[in-house]
Amino acid sequence: MTTQTPHVDHELIEAAAHVARTRCRGDNHTMAAAARARDGRIITAVNAYHFTGGPCAELVVIGAAAAQGAYELDTIVAVGDRDRGVVPPCGRCRQALLDYFPTLKVIVGTADRIRTVPITDLLPETYVWADHQLEAE
């Protein structure tokens, strides 16, 4: 049995890396994310760190995408400032990304092992919010 590895969107990684290099300043903005919408557009964002739990870059990109009319995302990646490279999403982001985009692909891995995986691979046996909502009568 042969397993096909999904394509790695290097343009998306570079878009996030560019934002991390040019827009992340100080402790408030240390991560950048880039997502490819189903129509091909790339949406970028940075995190908004705050001691109360400000949103990660992946969550900010969801809002930025919606503000631009992109409601279906295909692939996402996060990149750290100071040339930290690709950083996998935290648990909160994994859950939110799964709930918003159950077929989303996520770019993860270190420089020599970058790969694209389905969001479901990052959160196996997960709680799916939509599956537990009561039907309105």
Short mmCIF file of N, CA and C in Angstrom, two decimals:
data_model
loop_
_atom_site.label_atom_id
_atom_site.label_comp_id
_atom_site.label_asym_id
_atom_site.label_seq_id
_atom_site.Cartn_x
_atom_site.Cartn_y
_atom_site.Cartn_z
N MET A 1 0.84 -1.17 0.00
CA MET A 1 0.00 0.00 0.00
C MET A 1 0.89 1.24 0.00
N THR A 2 0.62 2.18 -0.91
CA THR A 2 1.40 3.40 -1.02
C THR A 2 0.59 4.57 -0.48
N THR A 3 1.18 5.32 0.42
CA THR A 3 0.53 6.50 0.96
C THR A 3 1.06 7.71 0.24
N GLN A 4 0.16 8.51 -0.32
CA GLN A 4 0.57 9.71 -1.03
C GLN A 4 0.69 10.87 -0.05
N THR A 5 1.80 11.58 -0.07
CA THR A 5 2.02 12.73 0.78
C THR A 5 1.43 13.96 0.10
N PRO A 6 0.55 14.69 0.80
CA PRO A 6 -0.01 15.91 0.19
C PRO A 6 1.09 16.91 -0.14
N HIS A 7 0.85 17.68 -1.17
CA HIS A 7 1.75 18.73 -1.63
C HIS A 7 2.03 19.74 -0.51
N VAL A 8 3.26 20.18 -0.39
CA VAL A 8 3.61 21.23 0.57
C VAL A 8 3.58 22.55 -0.18
N ASP A 9 2.78 23.48 0.31
CA ASP A 9 2.60 24.79 -0.31
C ASP A 9 3.71 25.73 0.17
N HIS A 10 4.83 25.72 -0.55
CA HIS A 10 5.99 26.53 -0.15
C HIS A 10 5.71 28.03 -0.28
N GLU A 11 4.85 28.41 -1.21
CA GLU A 11 4.47 29.82 -1.32
C GLU A 11 3.77 30.30 -0.05
N LEU A 12 2.96 29.44 0.53
CA LEU A 12 2.26 29.76 1.78
C LEU A 12 3.25 29.90 2.94
N ILE A 13 4.21 29.01 3.00
CA ILE A 13 5.24 29.09 4.05
C ILE A 13 6.01 30.40 3.91
N GLU A 14 6.39 30.75 2.69
CA GLU A 14 7.14 31.98 2.47
C GLU A 14 6.30 33.21 2.83
N ALA A 15 5.00 33.18 2.54
CA ALA A 15 4.13 34.31 2.89
C ALA A 15 4.11 34.51 4.41
N ALA A 16 3.97 33.42 5.16
CA ALA A 16 3.98 33.52 6.62
C ALA A 16 5.35 33.96 7.12
N ALA A 17 6.42 33.43 6.55
CA ALA A 17 7.78 33.79 6.97
C ALA A 17 8.05 35.28 6.70
N HIS A 18 7.56 35.78 5.58
CA HIS A 18 7.73 37.20 5.25
C HIS A 18 7.03 38.08 6.29
N VAL A 19 5.81 37.73 6.65
CA VAL A 19 5.08 38.49 7.67
C VAL A 19 5.79 38.39 9.02
N ALA A 20 6.29 37.21 9.36
CA ALA A 20 7.01 37.05 10.63
C ALA A 20 8.26 37.93 10.66
N ARG A 21 8.97 38.00 9.53
CA ARG A 21 10.19 38.82 9.46
C ARG A 21 9.89 40.31 9.49
N THR A 22 8.82 40.73 8.83
CA THR A 22 8.59 42.16 8.62
C THR A 22 7.55 42.79 9.53
N ARG A 23 6.69 42.00 10.15
CA ARG A 23 5.60 42.57 10.95
C ARG A 23 5.63 42.18 12.43
N CYS A 24 6.33 41.13 12.79
CA CYS A 24 6.39 40.72 14.19
C CYS A 24 7.42 41.58 14.91
N ARG A 25 6.93 42.30 15.91
CA ARG A 25 7.79 43.21 16.65
C ARG A 25 7.56 43.02 18.14
N GLY A 26 8.62 42.80 18.89
CA GLY A 26 8.50 42.70 20.33
C GLY A 26 7.73 41.47 20.78
N ASP A 27 7.28 41.52 22.03
CA ASP A 27 6.61 40.37 22.63
C ASP A 27 5.13 40.25 22.26
N ASN A 28 4.52 41.28 21.71
CA ASN A 28 3.09 41.23 21.40
C ASN A 28 2.78 40.46 20.12
N HIS A 29 3.71 40.43 19.19
CA HIS A 29 3.51 39.78 17.90
C HIS A 29 4.74 38.94 17.59
N THR A 30 4.65 37.64 17.86
CA THR A 30 5.80 36.75 17.70
C THR A 30 5.58 35.62 16.71
N MET A 31 4.35 35.50 16.22
CA MET A 31 3.99 34.42 15.29
C MET A 31 3.20 35.01 14.14
N ALA A 32 3.40 34.45 12.96
CA ALA A 32 2.60 34.82 11.79
C ALA A 32 1.96 33.57 11.23
N ALA A 33 0.82 33.73 10.62
CA ALA A 33 0.15 32.61 9.96
C ALA A 33 -0.26 33.04 8.57
N ALA A 34 -0.32 32.06 7.68
CA ALA A 34 -0.82 32.30 6.33
C ALA A 34 -1.74 31.14 5.99
N ALA A 35 -2.86 31.47 5.37
CA ALA A 35 -3.82 30.45 4.97
C ALA A 35 -4.16 30.66 3.50
N ARG A 36 -4.32 29.55 2.80
CA ARG A 36 -4.76 29.64 1.40
C ARG A 36 -6.25 29.36 1.37
N ALA A 37 -6.99 30.33 0.85
CA ALA A 37 -8.43 30.16 0.68
C ALA A 37 -8.68 29.23 -0.50
N ARG A 38 -9.86 28.66 -0.55
CA ARG A 38 -10.22 27.75 -1.64
C ARG A 38 -10.12 28.43 -3.00
N ASP A 39 -10.30 29.77 -3.04
CA ASP A 39 -10.20 30.48 -4.32
C ASP A 39 -8.77 30.85 -4.67
N GLY A 40 -7.80 30.41 -3.85
CA GLY A 40 -6.39 30.64 -4.16
C GLY A 40 -5.75 31.80 -3.44
N ARG A 41 -6.54 32.70 -2.89
CA ARG A 41 -5.98 33.86 -2.17
C ARG A 41 -5.21 33.40 -0.95
N ILE A 42 -4.20 34.18 -0.59
CA ILE A 42 -3.44 33.95 0.64
C ILE A 42 -3.81 35.05 1.62
N ILE A 43 -4.21 34.65 2.81
CA ILE A 43 -4.56 35.58 3.89
C ILE A 43 -3.50 35.42 4.97
N THR A 44 -2.98 36.53 5.48
CA THR A 44 -1.94 36.47 6.51
C THR A 44 -2.42 37.21 7.76
N ALA A 45 -1.78 36.89 8.88
CA ALA A 45 -2.10 37.54 10.16
C ALA A 45 -0.97 37.29 11.13
N VAL A 46 -0.98 38.04 12.23
CA VAL A 46 -0.04 37.82 13.32
C VAL A 46 -0.83 37.59 14.61
N ASN A 47 -0.19 36.97 15.58
CA ASN A 47 -0.84 36.78 16.87
C ASN A 47 -0.96 38.12 17.60
N ALA A 48 -1.78 38.15 18.62
CA ALA A 48 -1.94 39.34 19.45
C ALA A 48 -1.76 38.88 20.90
N TYR A 49 -0.51 38.67 21.29
CA TYR A 49 -0.23 38.15 22.62
C TYR A 49 -0.75 39.11 23.69
N HIS A 50 -1.33 38.52 24.71
CA HIS A 50 -1.75 39.26 25.89
C HIS A 50 -1.79 38.29 27.06
N PHE A 51 -1.46 38.75 28.24
CA PHE A 51 -1.40 37.84 29.38
C PHE A 51 -2.74 37.17 29.68
N THR A 52 -3.83 37.71 29.17
CA THR A 52 -5.15 37.11 29.38
C THR A 52 -5.45 36.00 28.38
N GLY A 53 -4.52 35.76 27.46
CA GLY A 53 -4.72 34.69 26.49
C GLY A 53 -5.11 35.19 25.13
N GLY A 54 -4.47 36.21 24.67
CA GLY A 54 -4.77 36.76 23.35
C GLY A 54 -4.69 35.71 22.26
N PRO A 55 -5.30 35.99 21.12
CA PRO A 55 -5.40 34.98 20.07
C PRO A 55 -4.08 34.69 19.36
N CYS A 56 -3.91 33.43 19.03
CA CYS A 56 -2.78 32.98 18.22
C CYS A 56 -2.97 33.46 16.78
N ALA A 57 -1.90 33.45 16.01
CA ALA A 57 -1.96 33.90 14.62
C ALA A 57 -2.96 33.10 13.80
N GLU A 58 -3.08 31.80 14.09
CA GLU A 58 -4.02 30.97 13.33
C GLU A 58 -5.46 31.43 13.55
N LEU A 59 -5.79 31.84 14.78
CA LEU A 59 -7.13 32.32 15.06
C LEU A 59 -7.37 33.69 14.44
N VAL A 60 -6.36 34.55 14.46
CA VAL A 60 -6.49 35.86 13.83
C VAL A 60 -6.70 35.70 12.32
N VAL A 61 -6.03 34.73 11.71
CA VAL A 61 -6.18 34.54 10.27
C VAL A 61 -7.61 34.09 9.92
N ILE A 62 -8.28 33.37 10.82
CA ILE A 62 -9.68 32.99 10.56
C ILE A 62 -10.53 34.26 10.44
N GLY A 63 -10.35 35.19 11.36
CA GLY A 63 -11.10 36.44 11.31
C GLY A 63 -10.73 37.30 10.11
N ALA A 64 -9.43 37.39 9.83
CA ALA A 64 -8.98 38.17 8.67
C ALA A 64 -9.54 37.60 7.38
N ALA A 65 -9.58 36.27 7.28
CA ALA A 65 -10.14 35.63 6.08
C ALA A 65 -11.61 35.98 5.94
N ALA A 66 -12.36 35.88 7.03
CA ALA A 66 -13.79 36.21 6.97
C ALA A 66 -14.00 37.67 6.58
N ALA A 67 -13.15 38.56 7.11
CA ALA A 67 -13.27 39.98 6.78
C ALA A 67 -13.03 40.23 5.29
N GLN A 68 -12.29 39.33 4.66
CA GLN A 68 -12.01 39.44 3.22
C GLN A 68 -12.95 38.59 2.39
N GLY A 69 -13.95 38.00 3.02
CA GLY A 69 -14.92 37.19 2.30
C GLY A 69 -14.46 35.79 1.95
N ALA A 70 -13.40 35.34 2.60
CA ALA A 70 -12.88 33.98 2.37
C ALA A 70 -13.34 33.09 3.52
N TYR A 71 -14.40 32.33 3.30
CA TYR A 71 -14.98 31.52 4.35
C TYR A 71 -14.58 30.05 4.28
N GLU A 72 -13.87 29.67 3.24
CA GLU A 72 -13.39 28.30 3.09
C GLU A 72 -11.87 28.33 2.94
N LEU A 73 -11.17 27.79 3.94
CA LEU A 73 -9.71 27.73 3.88
C LEU A 73 -9.29 26.31 3.54
N ASP A 74 -8.23 26.21 2.73
CA ASP A 74 -7.73 24.92 2.29
C ASP A 74 -6.52 24.46 3.11
N THR A 75 -5.57 25.37 3.32
CA THR A 75 -4.30 25.03 3.98
C THR A 75 -3.87 26.19 4.86
N ILE A 76 -3.20 25.88 5.97
CA ILE A 76 -2.70 26.91 6.88
C ILE A 76 -1.31 26.53 7.37
N VAL A 77 -0.53 27.55 7.70
CA VAL A 77 0.79 27.35 8.29
C VAL A 77 1.08 28.50 9.24
N ALA A 78 1.81 28.23 10.31
CA ALA A 78 2.28 29.26 11.24
C ALA A 78 3.80 29.23 11.25
N VAL A 79 4.38 30.42 11.34
CA VAL A 79 5.84 30.57 11.33
C VAL A 79 6.22 31.52 12.46
N GLY A 80 7.25 31.17 13.20
CA GLY A 80 7.71 32.00 14.31
C GLY A 80 8.65 33.09 13.87
N ASP A 81 8.67 34.18 14.62
CA ASP A 81 9.61 35.26 14.34
C ASP A 81 11.03 34.79 14.64
N ARG A 82 12.01 35.62 14.37
CA ARG A 82 13.43 35.34 14.60
C ARG A 82 13.86 34.02 13.95
N ASP A 83 13.30 33.78 12.75
CA ASP A 83 13.68 32.61 11.94
C ASP A 83 13.48 31.28 12.66
N ARG A 84 12.40 31.17 13.45
CA ARG A 84 12.12 29.91 14.14
C ARG A 84 11.49 28.87 13.23
N GLY A 85 11.06 29.28 12.06
CA GLY A 85 10.50 28.33 11.11
C GLY A 85 9.06 27.96 11.41
N VAL A 86 8.61 26.88 10.77
CA VAL A 86 7.24 26.41 10.92
C VAL A 86 7.00 25.93 12.35
N VAL A 87 5.88 26.36 12.92
CA VAL A 87 5.50 25.99 14.29
C VAL A 87 4.10 25.37 14.22
N PRO A 88 3.91 24.19 14.81
CA PRO A 88 2.59 23.56 14.75
C PRO A 88 1.58 24.32 15.61
N PRO A 89 0.30 24.23 15.27
CA PRO A 89 -0.70 24.93 16.06
C PRO A 89 -0.85 24.34 17.46
N CYS A 90 -1.16 25.21 18.42
CA CYS A 90 -1.40 24.75 19.79
C CYS A 90 -2.72 23.99 19.84
N GLY A 91 -3.03 23.40 20.97
CA GLY A 91 -4.25 22.62 21.13
C GLY A 91 -5.52 23.42 20.90
N ARG A 92 -5.57 24.64 21.44
CA ARG A 92 -6.76 25.49 21.24
C ARG A 92 -6.96 25.79 19.76
N CYS A 93 -5.89 26.10 19.06
CA CYS A 93 -6.00 26.39 17.63
C CYS A 93 -6.40 25.14 16.85
N ARG A 94 -5.85 23.99 17.21
CA ARG A 94 -6.22 22.75 16.53
C ARG A 94 -7.72 22.52 16.62
N GLN A 95 -8.28 22.71 17.82
CA GLN A 95 -9.71 22.50 18.00
C GLN A 95 -10.52 23.51 17.19
N ALA A 96 -10.15 24.78 17.25
CA ALA A 96 -10.89 25.82 16.52
C ALA A 96 -10.79 25.60 15.01
N LEU A 97 -9.59 25.27 14.53
CA LEU A 97 -9.41 25.03 13.09
C LEU A 97 -10.25 23.84 12.63
N LEU A 98 -10.28 22.79 13.43
CA LEU A 98 -11.10 21.63 13.08
C LEU A 98 -12.58 21.99 13.03
N ASP A 99 -13.04 22.76 14.01
CA ASP A 99 -14.45 23.13 14.05
C ASP A 99 -14.85 24.04 12.88
N TYR A 100 -13.99 24.96 12.51
CA TYR A 100 -14.28 25.86 11.39
C TYR A 100 -14.09 25.18 10.03
N PHE A 101 -13.02 24.39 9.92
CA PHE A 101 -12.63 23.83 8.62
C PHE A 101 -12.24 22.36 8.77
N PRO A 102 -13.20 21.45 8.84
CA PRO A 102 -12.89 20.04 9.11
C PRO A 102 -12.05 19.35 8.03
N THR A 103 -11.92 19.94 6.86
CA THR A 103 -11.09 19.34 5.81
C THR A 103 -9.78 20.11 5.60
N LEU A 104 -9.47 21.01 6.52
CA LEU A 104 -8.26 21.84 6.42
C LEU A 104 -7.00 20.99 6.43
N LYS A 105 -6.00 21.43 5.67
CA LYS A 105 -4.67 20.83 5.71
C LYS A 105 -3.75 21.79 6.46
N VAL A 106 -2.81 21.24 7.24
CA VAL A 106 -1.91 22.04 8.06
C VAL A 106 -0.47 21.66 7.71
N ILE A 107 0.35 22.66 7.50
CA ILE A 107 1.77 22.43 7.23
C ILE A 107 2.49 22.41 8.58
N VAL A 108 3.23 21.33 8.83
CA VAL A 108 3.95 21.13 10.08
C VAL A 108 5.34 20.58 9.78
N GLY A 109 6.15 20.48 10.81
CA GLY A 109 7.46 19.84 10.68
C GLY A 109 8.61 20.82 10.72
N THR A 110 9.79 20.26 10.84
CA THR A 110 11.01 21.07 10.85
C THR A 110 11.53 21.20 9.42
N ALA A 111 12.51 22.06 9.24
CA ALA A 111 13.00 22.40 7.90
C ALA A 111 13.28 21.19 7.02
N ASP A 112 13.83 20.14 7.59
CA ASP A 112 14.17 18.97 6.77
C ASP A 112 13.02 17.96 6.67
N ARG A 113 11.91 18.19 7.39
CA ARG A 113 10.78 17.26 7.37
C ARG A 113 9.44 17.98 7.28
N ILE A 114 9.37 19.06 6.50
CA ILE A 114 8.12 19.79 6.32
C ILE A 114 7.14 18.88 5.60
N ARG A 115 5.90 18.86 6.09
CA ARG A 115 4.88 18.03 5.46
C ARG A 115 3.51 18.67 5.67
N THR A 116 2.56 18.23 4.89
CA THR A 116 1.18 18.70 4.99
C THR A 116 0.32 17.55 5.50
N VAL A 117 -0.46 17.83 6.54
CA VAL A 117 -1.31 16.79 7.13
C VAL A 117 -2.72 17.32 7.31
N PRO A 118 -3.71 16.45 7.29
CA PRO A 118 -5.08 16.89 7.60
C PRO A 118 -5.17 17.32 9.06
N ILE A 119 -6.00 18.31 9.33
CA ILE A 119 -6.19 18.77 10.70
C ILE A 119 -6.61 17.62 11.61
N THR A 120 -7.36 16.67 11.09
CA THR A 120 -7.79 15.53 11.89
C THR A 120 -6.63 14.67 12.37
N ASP A 121 -5.50 14.68 11.64
CA ASP A 121 -4.32 13.94 12.09
C ASP A 121 -3.69 14.58 13.32
N LEU A 122 -3.89 15.89 13.48
CA LEU A 122 -3.31 16.61 14.61
C LEU A 122 -4.20 16.54 15.85
N LEU A 123 -5.42 16.05 15.67
CA LEU A 123 -6.36 15.99 16.77
C LEU A 123 -7.19 14.72 16.67
N PRO A 124 -6.54 13.55 16.79
CA PRO A 124 -7.29 12.30 16.66
C PRO A 124 -8.28 12.11 17.80
N GLU A 125 -9.34 11.38 17.54
CA GLU A 125 -10.36 11.09 18.56
C GLU A 125 -10.84 12.37 19.24
N THR A 126 -11.03 13.39 18.45
CA THR A 126 -11.36 14.70 19.00
C THR A 126 -12.84 14.89 19.27
N TYR A 127 -13.10 15.89 20.04
CA TYR A 127 -14.46 16.37 20.27
C TYR A 127 -14.81 17.24 19.07
N VAL A 128 -15.88 16.92 18.37
CA VAL A 128 -16.34 17.74 17.25
C VAL A 128 -17.59 18.47 17.73
N TRP A 129 -17.47 19.76 17.93
CA TRP A 129 -18.52 20.57 18.50
C TRP A 129 -19.86 20.38 17.77
N ALA A 130 -19.84 20.41 16.46
CA ALA A 130 -21.07 20.29 15.67
C ALA A 130 -21.79 18.96 15.91
N ASP A 131 -21.05 17.92 16.23
CA ASP A 131 -21.65 16.60 16.46
C ASP A 131 -22.43 16.54 17.78
N HIS A 132 -22.27 17.50 18.65
CA HIS A 132 -22.87 17.45 19.97
C HIS A 132 -23.91 18.55 20.21
N GLN A 133 -24.37 19.17 19.13
CA GLN A 133 -25.40 20.19 19.25
C GLN A 133 -26.77 19.57 19.12
N LEU A 134 -27.69 20.01 19.94
CA LEU A 134 -29.06 19.49 19.91
C LEU A 134 -29.79 20.10 18.72
N GLU A 135 -30.58 19.28 18.09
CA GLU A 135 -31.40 19.76 16.97
C GLU A 135 -32.47 20.69 17.51
N ALA A 136 -32.68 21.81 16.85
CA ALA A 136 -33.76 22.74 17.24
C ALA A 136 -35.09 22.16 16.76
N GLU A 137 -36.07 22.21 17.61
CA GLU A 137 -37.37 21.64 17.22
C GLU A 137 -38.34 22.70 16.82
#
